[in-house]
Amino acid sequence: MRITCPCCGARGIAEFSCLGNAPPARPADDAPEAAWVDFVYFRSNPAGPVQELWQHVQGCRSWLVVTRDTTTHAVLKVELASGAGRR
Amino acid sequence: MTSGPQRLAEGGRIDRTTTLPFTFDGKTLEGHPGDTLASALLANGIRLVGRSFKYHRPRGIVGFGVEEPNALVTLGQGARTLPNIQATMVELVAGLEARSQNRWPSLDLDLLSINSRAARFLPAGFYYKTFKWPAKAWTAVYEKLIRRAAGLGRASHEPDPDHYEKTHAFADILVVGAGPAGLMAALVAGRAGARVILADEMPAMGGRLRHAARAIDGSAASLWLEATLQELTSLPNVQLLPRTTVFGAYDHGTMAAAERVADQLPPGTTGELPRQRYWQIRTRATILATGAIERGIALPGNDLPGVMLASAARGYLHEHAVVGGMRPVVFTNNPSGYTTALELLRAGVAVQALVDPGPRVDNDTVVALHDAGVQLYWHSEIAAAHGRGRVEAVVLADDVGGKRDIPCDQLLLGGGWNPTLHLTAHLGFRPHWDPHLQAFLPPPEAGDITVVGAAAGRFELENCLADGLNDAVDLCRRLGFDARTPTLPKLQESGSYRITPCFAVAGAADGKAFVDLQNDVTVADLALAVREGYRSVEHAKRYTTHGMATDQGKSTGVVGHGVLAELLQQPMAEIGTTGYRPPYTPVAIGALAHHHKGHDFAPTRKTPLHDVQAKRGAVFFETGLWLRARYFAKADEDMAAATIREVETVRSKVGIADTTPLGKIELIGPDARTLIERLYCNGFATLQPGRARYGLMLREDGMVMDDGTVWCFTPEHFMLTTTTANAAAVMSHIELYHQVYWPELDVACASVSEQWAGVAVAGPRSRELLQKIVSQPDLSDQAFPFMAVAEGRVGGVVCRIARISFSGERAFEIYVPAGCAADLYERLMRAGEPLGVTPYGLEAMGTMRIEKGHVAGPELDGRTTPADLGLGRMQSRKKPHIGHALRDREGLKDPGRPVLVGLRALRPKDRLRAGAHLVAQGHEAVQANDEGHVTSVAFSPGEGCSVALGFLVRGSERHGETIAAVFPLKKERVAVKVCSPCFVDPEGARLRG
C-alpha cells in the first residue's frame, strides 16, 4: 500500500502509522457526557470510503486524513489533518 | 553420451557431454545439465516416485512444472532438509540427494497402502465423523496415530542455516511470464524506454517457444527466441529475472516475487550468495503473460504411474529428450493433444491410439497421424486405465458403445487449458467462464494488471505474439512512453482452437477417478459432498479438500468444478470457481523473514553508555526496544546478589544508573504552558522556571496513559520526560493534539530522547559526588532544593540537571549531549571512587522504585485511573484537560474498584510473582473470589523479604489484613500482608535536605 503524503510525495506504507477511523469533532470541554462518549467510543464502519487518521511517522510527522475505500483499498484522497478536528 | 533407458538419442536442450550423478532413495543414477530431477528420473526408467497422501497408492510423474501433484520429494540432509519439493522444479546438480516421501518402509513396499483397502471407510469428510469417541482417546491415542500417519514430507526441526535477502525494485512495467506474449511485451516496452522487469519462474526464458516446432519469420522459433533474449539483455532499462516466481499481487501496484538464487548450484559452491531473494516490486503497471496450464480428465485409474498430461510429455520430449513410455495412448479433447501425438511419433514413439470425445476432425495433423498408422477414435472416451502399479492397458469406449482394451504403457491426457489467472484473483477479480474455450478467463484489465496471450484465453501462438505487442504498445503510450509498433513476426498457419467439454468420463463415480491427485479426492467424493449438502464450489472444496494441496489444484481444480456442474445439473458459469490467494506457489518462510532472525530480528539499540558500563561488568538484556544494563556482576555474583549489593550501596552511599532511554520532549513557545496544562491532569500553571513537577497524562476515557516529569527552564521553554516504553507514543500523541485539535497554539515540539543522554546519581553522597565535577549550577540544598532543575555545565559541556528521585534517595538526573555521555560517566565513576560509588542497573532501579511505591509500566496498564493509583487528588477540577470529561462515570467511581496497595510476604523465604491474583485467606483460588492482582515484585534488602505492588478491592481500608497471592499455573499460594505501597522512608525525609 502507498500513501501520497502532501509534504513528501508517494511513500510506502511502512513509513506511516494508523490511529484508526477519524473521530468527529472534539466536543467542547463542557459538552454533555453523551457527546464525549460518542467522540471516544463510537465510529462507523462502512463498506466503502472511510476517513482515517494516519501519521507520517518516518517522514514529516504530519498527521493526515486519508480517505480510503475499505472494499477496494483504493486511496481516494490524502490531506493534512491540521485543523480537521475543528470541522 | 546419454543416460537411461527412456532418453532419446537426439534432441532436447540438455548438455550430453557432461553427466551428473545423483541419488534417489539411495540409488545412484545419472542425468545431464539441463535436466530436472523429474526428467532425469524418467530418463532412468523410474516410474514410481511417491505414495499418495491418504490411500498410499503408487504414483508417478504427471506434469512438467509447478502443476505437478505427485512427484514430491525430500532433498538434502539435516538442517538443510527440504520436504515436499516438486521434482519437476528441481534443477539437477551433481551430488543431489533426493528421497521419496510418505512411504514406509520403502516406496515399493509401503505398509500404509493398507489404507487403500480401507478406502470405503476413509471417504471425503471422514475426519468430521470419526475419532470422536471416547473423548479422552483423542489426546491419548488418536492424535498420536494420526500425526504419524498423516502428512507428506517430514521437516527438519533444526534452524535454517541458509541466509536470504529481501530487495526492493521499482518498475514502470512488470511483465510476468517470459513466453511469446511476455517477451513481445517486454521488447516493445524496453525499446520504448520504460523501466521493465521481466520475470519467469523457469531457469530459461521462452515458455512454449522452447518447445515450438513452428517457424517464426521463416526460421526456427529457437532463433527468434535467442535474438529476442539477446536484445532484451542488451537494453539497460530492462531487468531479466529468471527462476523468479511473482507469487502475489497486492494493493497499489505492489507485487511480491521469490527468486531462487542458489538452489541450483552444487552444494558447497554457493559462497556468499543468499539461497533465495524476496523481491518487493512497486510497479506502475503489470502485464500478466503467465500462459495456461493443461488439465487432465477424471477416469478410473487416472492416478496410475504412466498417466501424464499431454503437454508434459511434450515438454519432456523437447526440453530433455525424454519419453515416459514408448507405446502411449493419447486421450484429448482439443488440438494440443494431436500436436503432441504427432511430435512423439516423429521422435520415434509408437503412439497406439488417439481418442477424442468430440466430433471428427480433418486437418494436416490428423492426416499425418493416420498415415503413420495411429488409430483415431472420435465420439469416444477412455473408460478406465488399469495395470499392476503402472499403466498396462486402457479401456476404450467407442462411439457405438463398445468397449475393448488397448494395451499400452502410457496414457496422455489433454483435457483443456486453464489460463493462469491467479494474480488477478489476488486483487479480488473473479474470472468468468467462456463456454467456447471451456475455460475460466480473467477480465482483460484487472486493476493495473493487463492480461495477454494464453493467460487471456488466446491460445494460438500468433495471437500470443500479437497480444503481447498490441497491449504493450497501448500500455506504454498510457504511461507516457513513445512506443513504436514493431512488425509482427510471421508464423506458419495453425488451426483454430476447438474443444469438446470433457471433465469426467461416464461411470467415473463408480471407480477411483481422481479429481485431486495430491489430496486423494475422487469423483465419488464430490458426489458424496453434494449428497451431504455441500453443494457450493467453496463448500465442496473444503469438505473434500479438493484443490487444497500444495499444487492448489493447478491441473485438476477445474476438472472438479466440471464434475460438480454435472452433479448439480447447473451450467459452469453458475458454479463458478474458488478464489485464489497468494502465494501462487509455496515460498520459503526464510525468504519472507530474510535477515529478521535470531540476533538480527530487530535492530539492537544501545545507549551511548553501553561500552563504559560493559567495562564495569554490566550484564545486558533486551527490554522494550533497548539493550540495557540489568545488573553489574562482581566476582561470582548472580543477579540476586548483585542487585542486593547495588541497592544497599545506593541507599547507604551513592550509585549511578543509565537513564538515557527515557523519553524527552522539548516544548518551546508562548503557548507551551497552555499545551502542557491540557495534556496533563494535574496543574502546571504555577510551575516556575528552575523547577520540575511530576505529571500524569490521561487518555480521553480517563485512564492513565503515561507519567513523567515536566522541567521548566523559562516561561516558554519546557522539557517533558516520559516512560521509556511510551516515548514514541507520547510524541505522536502531542503532535496529534497540536496539529488536529489545537493548531492555534503557538508552540513547537521536538523529540530529544536521543539527543540528551545521561544518568541518575542517587544516594546520600550524590550531591557530594556531583559537586566535584559540576561547575554550574550551585548544587547546595539552598540553591538546588528537591525538584529544582537547571541548565549548567559539567566538564566544559552543557548539561541539564534536575533533583528528582525515582529511588527514594537524595538523587539527581543529569543529561549531556549524547556524544559526551560516556565522558560524563567516566568522570562520575572516577570522582565517586573514594565515595564508594557503584554502577547500578535496571534490577536495582526496579527494586528501589517498588520499595518506594512509585508506579511504572505494570501499574499503568491502561485500565487504571489516577484514583486507582492513589493519586486521585492530583487530578485537577479547575482546568480542562484530556481525561476530564469522562472521569465521573459511575464505573470509575465505584468504591469496589481495586486500588494500589503494598504487599509483604509473611515468610522471608517466600517469593512473590507478578501476575499472581489476590484472594482472601481461606478462599479458594477461583474467579469468583478474585479480589485483585500483583503488578510488580522485588526482594527488598531493607525489609528482608519479598515486597510487591498490586491492586486490591477496597485496598486502602485493608492495610494490616493478611490475604493470599495465588498463581495457579505453578500451583503457588503465598500469604501476604496488605500495607501502604511505600516500604522505605514514607515521610520522604531522605529526598530533602
PDB file of C-alpha atoms in Angstrom, chain B residues 901-906 918-923 929 931 952-965 974-980:
ATOM      1  CA  VAL B 901      -1.612  -1.358  47.781  1.00  0.00           C
ATOM      2  CA  GLY B 902       1.716  -2.694  49.014  1.00  0.00           C
ATOM      3  CA  LEU B 903       2.090  -6.395  49.778  1.00  0.00           C
ATOM      4  CA  ARG B 904       4.660  -8.020  52.002  1.00  0.00           C
ATOM      5  CA  ALA B 905       5.381 -11.737  52.049  1.00  0.00           C
ATOM      6  CA  LEU B 906       4.918 -13.117  55.558  1.00  0.00           C
ATOM      7  CA  LEU B 918      -5.289 -11.884  45.322  1.00  0.00           C
ATOM      8  CA  VAL B 919      -7.929 -13.747  47.301  1.00  0.00           C
ATOM      9  CA  ALA B 920      -8.966 -13.518  50.910  1.00  0.00           C
ATOM     10  CA  GLN B 921      -7.358 -16.019  53.274  1.00  0.00           C
ATOM     11  CA  GLY B 922      -9.074 -19.359  53.235  1.00  0.00           C
ATOM     12  CA  HIS B 923     -10.861 -18.614  49.972  1.00  0.00           C
ATOM     13  CA  ASN B 929     -13.074 -14.927  44.737  1.00  0.00           C
ATOM     14  CA  GLU B 931     -10.043  -9.503  44.505  1.00  0.00           C
ATOM     15  CA  LEU B 952      -6.827  -4.856  45.701  1.00  0.00           C
ATOM     16  CA  VAL B 953     -10.562  -4.296  46.045  1.00  0.00           C
ATOM     17  CA  ARG B 954     -11.082  -1.700  48.805  1.00  0.00           C
ATOM     18  CA  GLY B 955      -7.344  -1.903  49.380  1.00  0.00           C
ATOM     19  CA  SER B 956      -6.961   1.331  51.303  1.00  0.00           C
ATOM     20  CA  GLU B 957      -9.312   0.043  54.017  1.00  0.00           C
ATOM     21  CA  ARG B 958      -7.499  -3.262  54.396  1.00  0.00           C
ATOM     22  CA  HIS B 959      -3.995  -2.342  55.480  1.00  0.00           C
ATOM     23  CA  GLY B 960      -2.827  -4.907  58.021  1.00  0.00           C
ATOM     24  CA  GLU B 961      -5.016  -7.701  56.669  1.00  0.00           C
ATOM     25  CA  THR B 962      -3.408 -10.978  55.658  1.00  0.00           C
ATOM     26  CA  ILE B 963      -4.532 -12.338  52.278  1.00  0.00           C
ATOM     27  CA  ALA B 964      -3.186 -14.810  49.758  1.00  0.00           C
ATOM     28  CA  ALA B 965      -1.414 -14.282  46.434  1.00  0.00           C
ATOM     29  CA  VAL B 974       1.675 -17.266  49.311  1.00  0.00           C
ATOM     30  CA  ALA B 975       0.414 -15.449  52.380  1.00  0.00           C
ATOM     31  CA  VAL B 976       0.914 -11.677  52.174  1.00  0.00           C
ATOM     32  CA  LYS B 977       0.170  -8.717  54.388  1.00  0.00           C
ATOM     33  CA  VAL B 978      -1.570  -5.689  52.851  1.00  0.00           C
ATOM     34  CA  CYS B 979       0.150  -2.398  53.622  1.00  0.00           C
ATOM     35  CA  SER B 980       0.930   1.026  52.298  1.00  0.00           C
TER      36      SER B 980
END
